[in-house]
């Protein structure tokens, strides 16, 4: 199941680089519930995966999200809502 949410690249050094907001995937079943700004995934951390791409070659582990943070935010507990329906409309 987690393979659908994120990619984990296991390195051999004691370093984990987390890129929780680079994902852009929004499943079709959720698209109708989101406003246009959310569908544009404008709050994505664009290109961080490229910026830190060298780290895996140096042996670091990497946790890279696949889904938009509107679907799952990998660095927040599931009961902590970053975006509410009011905030998403702003």
Tab-separated table of C-alpha atoms in Angstrom:
chain	number	residue	atom	x	y	z
A	1	UNK	CA	0.000	0.000	0.000
A	2	UNK	CA	2.725	2.500	0.886
A	3	UNK	CA	4.285	2.039	-2.536
A	4	UNK	CA	1.236	3.864	-3.882
A	5	UNK	CA	1.722	6.826	-1.516
A	6	UNK	CA	5.485	7.280	-1.525
A	7	UNK	CA	8.754	5.917	-2.810
A	8	UNK	CA	11.347	4.810	-0.279
A	9	UNK	CA	14.886	4.560	-1.585
A	10	UNK	CA	16.902	2.625	0.975
A	11	UNK	CA	20.461	3.818	1.292
A	12	UNK	CA	23.390	2.464	3.245
A	13	UNK	CA	24.270	5.634	5.217
A	14	UNK	CA	22.559	6.829	8.441
A	15	UNK	CA	20.715	9.668	6.694
A	16	UNK	CA	17.069	9.951	5.663
A	17	UNK	CA	16.004	12.798	3.390
A	18	UNK	CA	12.263	13.317	3.387
A	19	UNK	CA	10.552	15.079	0.499
A	20	UNK	CA	6.943	15.046	1.697
A	21	UNK	CA	5.567	17.713	-0.642
A	22	UNK	CA	6.949	16.885	-4.076
A	23	UNK	CA	4.065	14.616	-5.084
A	24	UNK	CA	1.478	15.824	-7.583
A	25	UNK	CA	-0.831	12.826	-8.018
A	26	UNK	CA	-4.486	13.394	-7.165
A	27	UNK	CA	-6.646	10.303	-7.700
A	28	UNK	CA	-9.599	10.792	-9.994
A	29	UNK	CA	-11.954	9.800	-7.180
A	30	UNK	CA	-10.882	12.882	-5.178
A	31	UNK	CA	-10.559	15.479	-7.935
A	32	UNK	CA	-14.221	16.518	-7.802
A	33	UNK	CA	-13.886	17.462	-4.123
A	34	UNK	CA	-11.058	19.963	-4.675
A	35	UNK	CA	-11.029	23.578	-5.839
A	36	UNK	CA	-9.065	24.632	-8.920
A	37	UNK	CA	-6.103	25.924	-6.885
A	38	UNK	CA	-5.742	22.558	-5.209
A	39	UNK	CA	-5.983	20.750	-8.548
A	40	UNK	CA	-3.163	22.960	-9.841
A	41	UNK	CA	-0.992	21.576	-6.995
A	42	UNK	CA	0.494	25.031	-6.582
A	43	UNK	CA	1.813	24.265	-3.106
A	44	UNK	CA	4.089	21.501	-4.382
A	45	UNK	CA	7.771	21.740	-3.505
A	46	UNK	CA	8.777	21.749	-7.149
A	47	UNK	CA	12.136	20.251	-8.132
A	48	UNK	CA	13.304	19.294	-4.620
A	49	UNK	CA	13.560	15.704	-5.805
A	50	UNK	CA	15.983	16.895	-8.487
A	51	UNK	CA	17.865	19.133	-6.064
A	52	UNK	CA	18.469	16.257	-3.647
A	53	UNK	CA	18.739	13.559	-6.298
A	54	UNK	CA	22.475	13.240	-5.685
A	55	UNK	CA	21.879	12.101	-2.089
A	56	UNK	CA	20.783	8.593	-3.036
A	57	UNK	CA	24.019	8.153	-4.989
A	58	UNK	CA	25.907	9.041	-1.796
A	59	UNK	CA	24.050	6.373	0.181
A	60	UNK	CA	21.293	8.407	1.853
A	61	UNK	CA	17.804	6.970	2.156
A	62	UNK	CA	15.042	9.054	0.593
A	63	UNK	CA	11.324	9.208	1.283
A	64	UNK	CA	9.613	10.820	-1.709
A	65	UNK	CA	5.884	11.459	-1.865
A	66	UNK	CA	3.898	10.602	-4.977
A	67	UNK	CA	0.565	12.159	-4.003
A	68	UNK	CA	-0.228	15.829	-3.566
A	69	UNK	CA	-0.264	17.069	0.018
A	70	UNK	CA	-4.000	17.653	-0.520
A	71	UNK	CA	-4.316	13.860	-0.583
A	72	UNK	CA	-1.789	12.893	2.113
A	73	UNK	CA	0.769	14.997	3.964
A	74	UNK	CA	3.582	12.658	4.940
A	75	UNK	CA	4.976	14.862	7.697
A	76	UNK	CA	1.720	15.402	9.608
A	77	UNK	CA	-0.381	13.061	11.719
A	78	UNK	CA	-3.630	11.980	10.064
A	79	UNK	CA	-5.728	13.882	12.633
A	80	UNK	CA	-3.958	17.197	11.899
A	81	UNK	CA	-5.759	18.924	9.039
A	82	UNK	CA	-3.551	21.445	7.310
A	83	UNK	CA	-6.233	22.501	4.859
A	84	UNK	CA	-9.891	22.857	5.741
A	85	UNK	CA	-12.593	23.528	3.193
A	86	UNK	CA	-12.474	27.238	4.122
A	87	UNK	CA	-8.704	27.494	3.762
A	88	UNK	CA	-8.689	25.655	0.420
A	89	UNK	CA	-10.995	28.300	-1.044
A	90	UNK	CA	-8.584	31.155	-0.292
